[in-house]
Amino acid sequence: MQSSIKSLEEYQQERMKFTNSWTFMMTALGFAAGFGSVWRFPYLVFKNGGGTFLIPYFLLVIIIAIPLFFLEVGLGQTKGMGFAHLIATEKPKLAGFGFVGIIIASYISTYYNLIMAYSLRFLWDSFKYPLPWLESIIDDEQPFSKKHFYEQILQISDSITNINEIIWSLLIAYMVSLTIVYMIIKEGVQTSGKIAIVTATSPYILLIILLVRGLMLEGSSEGIYYLLKPDFIQLLNPSVWVDAANQVIFQMNVGLAILCLYGSYRNKDDNLPNFSYAIPIITTLCGMLAALVVFSYIGHISVKFDIPIHQLPLSGPDLAFVLYPAILAQMPIPNLWCIIFFLILLLLGIDTQFGFVDLIAGTIEDACLGEVYLFQFKLTIQQVRLGICILLGILGSIYCTDIGFYLLEFVDLYGTTISFMGGLLFEVFYFGNQQRFHLFKKDLELNNIKIPKFIEFSITKLCHITIVVLLIISIIQQIKGSLNYDSFFVVVGWFISLLPFLSALIIYLQKKNDKEEKNLDVELNLLDKN
């Protein structure tokens, strides 16, 4: 790609913007309130002993999510550029660290679209009468059945090493999902931000309806009690803290560079503190609302079938694609409810996925100052986004095989935890040092924005200690998780984890050598003159 003839100032003046602060808020909420809120959060609560998980979760929302949300949006808002371009401009040697979050987002975006494909497949099946999974529930005489999801939709193999066939229905759903994402994101945030007003609010309406229904069921109070009652002994389990930290980072999207990009689409004097509190808190409430729905039904199942809640055989995506369908199948007019639910689940996924695509596209556009050339041909923003969607389609096709679900779990294990923590560690140590933070504070004050005292304390001190501890625990947990894989997959997995930092190190060494060569050339020129 060739460089742009525009100056940075010219590019920033014509750069796309959100139409208003509420469009930004809806876009940020839509990106955050995705699958991470509706099924990942309730599952982690279930996995980690109910109320026990909520203690580190809420603590880390305060310590990490709110301060880093303020920092990342504030950086984009004051500088008018994305995270990668910002680091490359300020410290060229450290430019590679600006791409850490973008590489992680690229990992997630490949399998995130797969979850959208699952939703689309269930949406298609929701038009069938009777519902396919209802037949399995009746045949097994159980509160829910995993057969439809694992045997009919996933057609899952017996191990990650045993690949047999492409699941064509999933591949078609995957490509349709990507096409929908492209149609929404092709014009940038000016269009997607307006659509987010609908997609970001609709889940709350459905969840409230499901909660009202769930609370009417016998035993629902048992589930709510399990959700809210903590087991303080479990707080000594490091995995609870790592899961809570991953959920906070994943759900609030700090460390992914997307918030910095969204901030760069705002006006420099837009209100920052209020949104930095409101968006993380509302996102948290969405997760809690989903958890209340799930646990009200889990309590009902526990009482009706006399199965202790902690012994219910649920894991990972089972909440979204096993439990929720079972719940909806037993409501009046089940097909209608299933259609509405999976349509909204698809919208949730689209909200987040077009955020990932926009992050990658926005980073490319920033690097080229809005003029992206490929083989001397200037690309439009639509073509840049189309190219990214095509690339995601090619890379993601491997997920649409009978080992796709195993690959999702594999990439989720190795592509997020340590990479997330390492990227955040760089962010807080770079921007949280006294000199650099003072410059950030000064930039905000020029636009009449003040930093709340707690946020300043957290960014400059508290986050450092917290993230270092969490990184150490994450490394230990990932080493334990590696025991479930053969040596080949362990090597590949750790390469995926370390790739963002290996890339940053290579760029650092390259820039350092370039500088040394330049200094040497200057010295030689001086000697020649003498």
Coordinates of N, CA and C in Angstrom, one line a residue, residues 324-491:
Y324 N -32.0 -21.8 26.7 CA -33.0 -20.8 26.2 C -34.0 -21.4 25.2
P325 N -33.6 -22.2 24.3 CA -34.6 -22.8 23.4 C -35.6 -23.7 24.1
A326 N -35.1 -24.4 25.2 CA -36.0 -25.2 26.0 C -37.0 -24.4 26.7
I327 N -36.5 -23.2 27.2 CA -37.4 -22.3 28.0 C -38.5 -21.8 27.0
L328 N -38.1 -21.3 25.8 CA -39.0 -20.7 24.9 C -40.0 -21.8 24.3
A329 N -39.5 -23.0 24.2 CA -40.4 -24.1 23.6 C -41.5 -24.4 24.5
Q330 N -41.5 -24.1 25.7 CA -42.5 -24.4 26.7 C -43.4 -23.2 27.0
M331 N -43.3 -22.1 26.3 CA -44.1 -20.9 26.5 C -45.3 -21.0 25.5
P332 N -46.3 -20.2 25.7 CA -47.4 -20.2 24.8 C -46.9 -19.6 23.4
I333 N -47.4 -20.1 22.3 CA -46.9 -19.8 21.0 C -45.4 -19.9 20.9
P334 N -44.8 -21.0 21.1 CA -43.4 -21.2 21.2 C -42.6 -20.8 20.0
N335 N -43.2 -21.0 18.8 CA -42.5 -20.7 17.6 C -42.2 -19.1 17.5
L336 N -43.3 -18.4 17.9 CA -43.1 -16.9 17.8 C -42.0 -16.5 18.7
W337 N -42.0 -17.0 20.0 CA -41.0 -16.6 20.9 C -39.6 -17.0 20.5
C338 N -39.5 -18.1 19.9 CA -38.2 -18.6 19.4 C -37.7 -17.7 18.2
I339 N -38.6 -17.3 17.4 CA -38.2 -16.5 16.2 C -37.7 -15.1 16.8
I340 N -38.5 -14.6 17.7 CA -38.1 -13.3 18.3 C -36.7 -13.4 19.0
F341 N -36.6 -14.4 19.8 CA -35.3 -14.6 20.6 C -34.1 -14.7 19.7
F342 N -34.2 -15.6 18.7 CA -33.0 -15.8 17.9 C -32.7 -14.7 16.9
L343 N -33.8 -14.0 16.5 CA -33.6 -12.8 15.7 C -32.8 -11.7 16.5
I344 N -33.2 -11.6 17.8 CA -32.5 -10.6 18.7 C -31.1 -11.1 19.0
L345 N -30.9 -12.4 19.1 CA -29.6 -12.9 19.4 C -28.7 -12.6 18.2
L346 N -29.3 -12.8 17.0 CA -28.6 -12.4 15.7 C -28.2 -11.0 15.7
L347 N -29.1 -10.1 16.1 CA -28.9 -8.7 16.1 C -27.8 -8.3 17.1
L348 N -27.8 -9.0 18.2 CA -26.7 -8.8 19.2 C -25.4 -9.1 18.6
G349 N -25.3 -10.2 17.9 CA -24.0 -10.6 17.3 C -23.6 -9.7 16.3
I350 N -24.6 -9.2 15.5 CA -24.2 -8.3 14.4 C -23.7 -7.0 15.0
D351 N -24.3 -6.5 16.1 CA -23.8 -5.3 16.7 C -22.3 -5.4 17.1
T352 N -21.9 -6.5 17.7 CA -20.6 -6.7 18.1 C -19.7 -6.9 16.9
Q353 N -20.1 -7.8 15.9 CA -19.3 -8.1 14.8 C -19.0 -6.9 13.9
F354 N -20.0 -6.0 13.7 CA -19.6 -4.9 12.9 C -18.7 -3.9 13.6
G355 N -18.6 -4.0 15.0 CA -17.6 -3.3 15.7 C -16.2 -3.8 15.5
F356 N -16.1 -5.1 15.4 CA -14.8 -5.8 15.1 C -14.3 -5.4 13.7
V357 N -15.3 -5.5 12.7 CA -14.9 -5.2 11.4 C -14.5 -3.7 11.2
D358 N -15.3 -2.8 11.9 CA -15.0 -1.4 11.8 C -13.6 -1.1 12.5
L359 N -13.3 -1.8 13.5 CA -12.0 -1.6 14.2 C -10.8 -1.9 13.2
I360 N -10.9 -3.1 12.5 CA -9.9 -3.4 11.6 C -9.8 -2.5 10.4
A361 N -11.0 -2.1 9.9 CA -11.1 -1.2 8.7 C -10.6 0.2 9.2
G362 N -11.0 0.7 10.3 CA -10.7 2.0 10.8 C -9.2 2.1 11.0
T363 N -8.6 1.0 11.5 CA -7.1 1.0 11.8 C -6.3 1.1 10.4
I364 N -6.8 0.4 9.4 CA -6.2 0.5 8.1 C -6.3 1.9 7.5
E365 N -7.5 2.5 7.7 CA -7.8 3.8 7.1 C -7.0 4.9 7.8
D366 N -6.8 4.7 9.2 CA -6.0 5.6 9.9 C -4.5 5.6 9.5
A367 N -4.0 4.4 9.3 CA -2.6 4.2 8.9 C -2.3 4.8 7.5
C368 N -3.4 4.8 6.7 CA -3.2 5.4 5.3 C -3.8 6.8 5.2
L369 N -4.2 7.4 6.4 CA -4.8 8.7 6.4 C -6.0 8.8 5.4
G370 N -6.8 7.7 5.4 CA -8.0 7.8 4.6 C -7.9 7.4 3.2
E371 N -6.7 7.3 2.7 CA -6.5 6.9 1.3 C -5.7 5.6 1.2
V372 N -6.5 4.5 1.1 CA -6.0 3.2 1.0 C -5.8 2.7 -0.4
Y373 N -4.6 2.4 -0.7 CA -4.2 2.0 -2.1 C -3.8 0.5 -2.1
L374 N -4.2 -0.2 -3.1 CA -3.8 -1.6 -3.2 C -3.4 -1.8 -4.7
F375 N -2.1 -2.1 -4.9 CA -1.6 -2.2 -6.3 C -2.0 -1.0 -7.2
Q376 N -1.7 0.2 -6.6 CA -1.9 1.5 -7.3 C -3.4 1.8 -7.5
F377 N -4.3 1.0 -6.9 CA -5.7 1.2 -7.0 C -6.3 1.7 -5.7
K378 N -6.9 2.9 -5.7 CA -7.4 3.5 -4.5 C -8.7 2.8 -4.1
L379 N -8.8 2.3 -2.9 CA -10.0 1.6 -2.3 C -10.9 2.6 -1.6
T380 N -12.2 2.4 -1.8 CA -13.2 3.1 -1.1 C -13.4 2.5 0.3
I381 N -14.1 3.1 1.2 CA -14.3 2.5 2.5 C -15.1 1.3 2.4
Q382 N -16.0 1.3 1.4 CA -16.8 0.1 1.2 C -16.0 -1.1 0.8
Q383 N -15.0 -0.9 -0.1 CA -14.1 -1.9 -0.6 C -13.2 -2.5 0.5
V384 N -12.8 -1.6 1.4 CA -11.9 -2.0 2.5 C -12.7 -2.9 3.4
R385 N -13.9 -2.6 3.7 CA -14.8 -3.4 4.6 C -15.2 -4.7 3.9
L386 N -15.4 -4.6 2.6 CA -15.7 -5.9 1.9 C -14.5 -6.8 1.9
G387 N -13.3 -6.3 1.7 CA -12.1 -7.1 1.7 C -12.0 -7.8 3.0
I388 N -12.2 -7.1 4.1 CA -12.1 -7.7 5.5 C -13.1 -8.8 5.7
C389 N -14.4 -8.5 5.2 CA -15.4 -9.6 5.4 C -15.1 -10.8 4.6
I390 N -14.5 -10.6 3.3 CA -14.2 -11.8 2.5 C -13.0 -12.6 3.2
L391 N -12.1 -11.8 3.8 CA -11.0 -12.5 4.5 C -11.5 -13.3 5.7
L392 N -12.4 -12.7 6.4 CA -13.0 -13.4 7.6 C -13.7 -14.6 7.1
G393 N -14.4 -14.5 6.0 CA -15.1 -15.7 5.5 C -14.2 -16.8 5.1
I394 N -13.1 -16.5 4.5 CA -12.1 -17.5 4.2 C -11.5 -18.2 5.4
L395 N -11.0 -17.3 6.4 CA -10.4 -17.8 7.6 C -11.4 -18.6 8.4
G396 N -12.7 -18.1 8.4 CA -13.7 -18.7 9.3 C -14.3 -20.0 8.8
S397 N -14.1 -20.3 7.5 CA -14.7 -21.5 6.9 C -14.3 -22.8 7.7
I398 N -13.1 -22.8 8.3 CA -12.7 -24.0 9.0 C -13.6 -24.3 10.2
Y399 N -14.2 -23.2 10.8 CA -15.1 -23.4 11.9 C -16.4 -24.1 11.5
C400 N -16.7 -24.1 10.2 CA -17.9 -24.7 9.7 C -17.7 -26.2 9.3
T401 N -16.8 -26.8 10.0 CA -16.6 -28.3 9.9 C -17.1 -28.9 11.2
D402 N -17.0 -30.3 11.2 CA -17.4 -31.0 12.4 C -16.5 -30.8 13.6
I403 N -15.3 -30.1 13.4 CA -14.5 -29.8 14.5 C -14.5 -28.3 14.9
G404 N -15.4 -27.6 14.3 CA -15.5 -26.2 14.4 C -15.7 -25.7 15.9
F405 N -16.6 -26.5 16.6 CA -16.8 -26.1 18.0 C -15.6 -26.3 18.9
Y406 N -14.8 -27.3 18.6 CA -13.5 -27.5 19.3 C -12.6 -26.4 19.0
L407 N -12.5 -25.9 17.8 CA -11.6 -24.9 17.4 C -12.1 -23.6 18.1
L408 N -13.4 -23.3 18.2 CA -13.9 -22.2 18.9 C -13.3 -22.1 20.3
E409 N -13.4 -23.3 21.0 CA -12.9 -23.3 22.4 C -11.4 -23.1 22.4
F410 N -10.7 -23.7 21.5 CA -9.3 -23.6 21.4 C -8.8 -22.2 21.2
V411 N -9.4 -21.5 20.2 CA -9.0 -20.1 20.0 C -9.4 -19.2 21.1
D412 N -10.5 -19.5 21.7 CA -11.0 -18.7 22.9 C -10.1 -18.8 24.1
L413 N -9.5 -20.0 24.3 CA -8.6 -20.2 25.4 C -7.3 -19.5 25.1
Y414 N -6.7 -19.7 23.9 CA -5.3 -19.2 23.7 C -5.3 -17.8 23.1
G415 N -6.4 -17.4 22.5 CA -6.4 -16.1 21.8 C -6.8 -14.9 22.6
T416 N -7.3 -15.1 23.8 CA -7.8 -14.0 24.5 C -7.1 -13.7 25.9
T417 N -7.1 -14.6 26.8 CA -6.8 -14.4 28.2 C -5.5 -13.7 28.4
I418 N -4.3 -14.3 28.0 CA -3.0 -13.8 28.2 C -2.8 -12.6 27.3
S419 N -3.3 -12.6 26.1 CA -3.2 -11.5 25.2 C -3.9 -10.3 25.7
F420 N -5.1 -10.5 26.2 CA -5.8 -9.4 26.8 C -5.1 -8.7 27.9
M421 N -4.6 -9.5 28.9 CA -3.9 -9.0 30.0 C -2.6 -8.3 29.7
G422 N -1.9 -8.9 28.7 CA -0.6 -8.3 28.3 C -0.8 -7.0 27.6
G423 N -1.9 -6.9 26.8 CA -2.2 -5.7 26.1 C -2.6 -4.6 27.1
L424 N -3.4 -4.9 28.1 CA -3.8 -4.0 29.1 C -2.6 -3.5 29.9
L425 N -1.7 -4.5 30.2 CA -0.5 -4.1 31.0 C 0.3 -3.0 30.3
F426 N 0.5 -3.2 29.0 CA 1.2 -2.1 28.2 C 0.4 -0.8 28.3
E427 N -0.9 -0.9 28.1 CA -1.7 0.3 28.1 C -1.6 1.1 29.4
V428 N -1.8 0.4 30.6 CA -1.8 1.1 31.8 C -0.4 1.6 32.2
F429 N 0.7 0.9 31.9 CA 2.0 1.4 32.2 C 2.5 2.5 31.3
Y430 N 2.0 2.5 30.0 CA 2.4 3.5 29.1 C 1.6 4.8 29.4
F431 N 0.3 4.7 29.4 CA -0.5 5.9 29.6 C -0.7 6.3 31.1
G432 N -0.4 5.3 32.0 CA -0.6 5.6 33.4 C 0.6 6.2 34.1
N433 N 1.7 6.3 33.3 CA 2.9 6.9 34.0 C 2.7 8.4 34.2
Q434 N 3.3 9.0 35.1 CA 3.0 10.4 35.6 C 3.1 11.4 34.4
Q435 N 4.2 11.3 33.7 CA 4.4 12.3 32.6 C 3.3 12.2 31.5
R436 N 3.1 10.9 31.0 CA 2.2 10.7 29.9 C 0.7 11.0 30.4
F437 N 0.4 10.7 31.6 CA -1.0 10.9 32.1 C -1.2 12.4 32.2
H438 N -0.2 13.1 32.6 CA -0.3 14.6 32.8 C -0.6 15.2 31.4
L439 N 0.0 14.7 30.3 CA -0.3 15.3 29.0 C -1.8 14.9 28.6
F440 N -2.2 13.7 28.9 CA -3.6 13.3 28.6 C -4.6 14.2 29.4
K441 N -4.2 14.5 30.6 CA -5.1 15.3 31.5 C -5.2 16.7 30.9
K442 N -4.0 17.2 30.5 CA -4.0 18.6 29.9 C -4.8 18.7 28.6
D443 N -4.7 17.6 27.8 CA -5.5 17.6 26.5 C -7.0 17.7 26.8
L444 N -7.4 16.9 27.9 CA -8.9 16.9 28.3 C -9.3 18.3 28.8
E445 N -8.4 18.9 29.6 CA -8.7 20.2 30.2 C -8.9 21.3 29.2
L446 N -8.1 21.2 28.1 CA -8.3 22.1 27.0 C -9.7 22.1 26.4
N447 N -10.4 21.0 26.5 CA -11.7 20.8 26.0 C -12.8 20.8 27.2
N448 N -12.3 21.4 28.3 CA -13.2 21.5 29.5 C -13.7 20.2 30.0
I449 N -12.9 19.2 30.0 CA -13.2 17.8 30.5 C -12.3 17.6 31.7
K450 N -12.9 17.3 32.9 CA -12.1 17.0 34.1 C -12.1 15.5 34.4
I451 N -11.0 15.0 34.9 CA -10.9 13.6 35.2 C -11.3 13.4 36.7
P452 N -12.3 12.5 36.9 CA -12.7 12.2 38.3 C -11.5 11.7 39.1
K453 N -11.4 12.0 40.3 CA -10.3 11.6 41.2 C -10.1 10.1 41.2
F454 N -11.2 9.3 41.3 CA -11.0 7.9 41.4 C -10.5 7.3 40.1
I455 N -11.0 7.8 39.0 CA -10.5 7.3 37.7 C -9.0 7.6 37.6
E456 N -8.6 8.8 38.0 CA -7.1 9.1 37.9 C -6.3 8.2 38.8
F457 N -6.8 7.9 40.0 CA -6.1 7.0 40.9 C -6.0 5.6 40.4
S458 N -7.1 5.2 39.8 CA -7.1 3.8 39.2 C -6.2 3.7 38.0
I459 N -6.2 4.6 37.1 CA -5.4 4.5 35.9 C -3.9 4.6 36.3
T460 N -3.5 5.5 37.2 CA -2.1 5.7 37.5 C -1.5 4.7 38.5
K461 N -2.4 4.1 39.3 CA -1.9 3.2 40.4 C -2.6 1.9 40.5
L462 N -3.9 1.9 40.7 CA -4.6 0.7 41.1 C -4.6 -0.4 39.9
C463 N -4.8 0.1 38.7 CA -4.9 -0.8 37.6 C -3.5 -1.6 37.4
H464 N -2.4 -0.9 37.7 CA -1.1 -1.5 37.5 C -1.0 -2.8 38.3
I465 N -1.3 -2.7 39.6 CA -1.1 -3.8 40.5 C -2.2 -4.9 40.1
T466 N -3.4 -4.5 39.9 CA -4.5 -5.5 39.6 C -4.1 -6.3 38.3
I467 N -3.7 -5.6 37.3 CA -3.5 -6.3 36.0 C -2.2 -7.2 36.1
V468 N -1.2 -6.8 36.8 CA 0.0 -7.7 37.0 C -0.4 -9.0 37.7
V469 N -1.2 -8.9 38.7 CA -1.6 -10.1 39.5 C -2.5 -10.9 38.6
L470 N -3.4 -10.3 37.8 CA -4.3 -11.1 37.0 C -3.5 -11.8 35.8
L471 N -2.5 -11.1 35.3 CA -1.7 -11.7 34.3 C -1.0 -12.9 34.8
I472 N -0.4 -12.9 36.0 CA 0.3 -14.0 36.5 C -0.7 -15.2 36.7
I473 N -1.9 -14.9 37.2 CA -2.9 -16.0 37.4 C -3.3 -16.5 36.1
S474 N -3.4 -15.7 35.1 CA -3.9 -16.1 33.7 C -2.9 -17.0 33.1
I475 N -1.6 -16.8 33.3 CA -0.5 -17.6 32.7 C -0.6 -19.0 33.4
I476 N -0.8 -19.0 34.7 CA -0.9 -20.3 35.4 C -2.2 -21.1 34.9
Q477 N -3.3 -20.4 34.8 CA -4.5 -21.0 34.3 C -4.4 -21.6 32.9
Q478 N -3.7 -20.8 32.0 CA -3.6 -21.3 30.6 C -2.6 -22.5 30.6
I479 N -1.6 -22.5 31.4 CA -0.7 -23.7 31.5 C -1.5 -24.9 31.9
K480 N -2.4 -24.7 32.8 CA -3.3 -25.9 33.2 C -4.2 -26.3 32.1
G481 N -4.8 -25.3 31.4 CA -5.7 -25.6 30.3 C -5.0 -26.3 29.1
S482 N -3.7 -26.1 29.0 CA -2.9 -26.7 28.0 C -2.7 -28.2 28.2
L483 N -3.0 -28.7 29.4 CA -2.8 -30.1 29.6 C -3.9 -30.9 28.9
N484 N -4.9 -30.3 28.4 CA -6.0 -31.0 27.7 C -5.7 -31.2 26.2
Y485 N -4.6 -30.7 25.8 CA -4.3 -30.8 24.3 C -3.0 -31.5 24.1
D486 N -2.8 -32.1 22.9 CA -1.6 -32.7 22.5 C -0.5 -31.6 22.3
S487 N 0.8 -32.0 22.3 CA 1.9 -31.1 22.2 C 1.8 -30.2 21.0
F488 N 1.4 -30.7 19.8 CA 1.3 -29.9 18.6 C 0.3 -28.7 18.9
F489 N -0.9 -29.0 19.4 CA -1.9 -27.9 19.7 C -1.4 -27.0 20.7
V490 N -0.6 -27.5 21.7 CA -0.1 -26.6 22.7 C 0.8 -25.6 22.1
V491 N 1.7 -26.0 21.3 CA 2.7 -25.1 20.6 C 1.9 -24.1 19.8

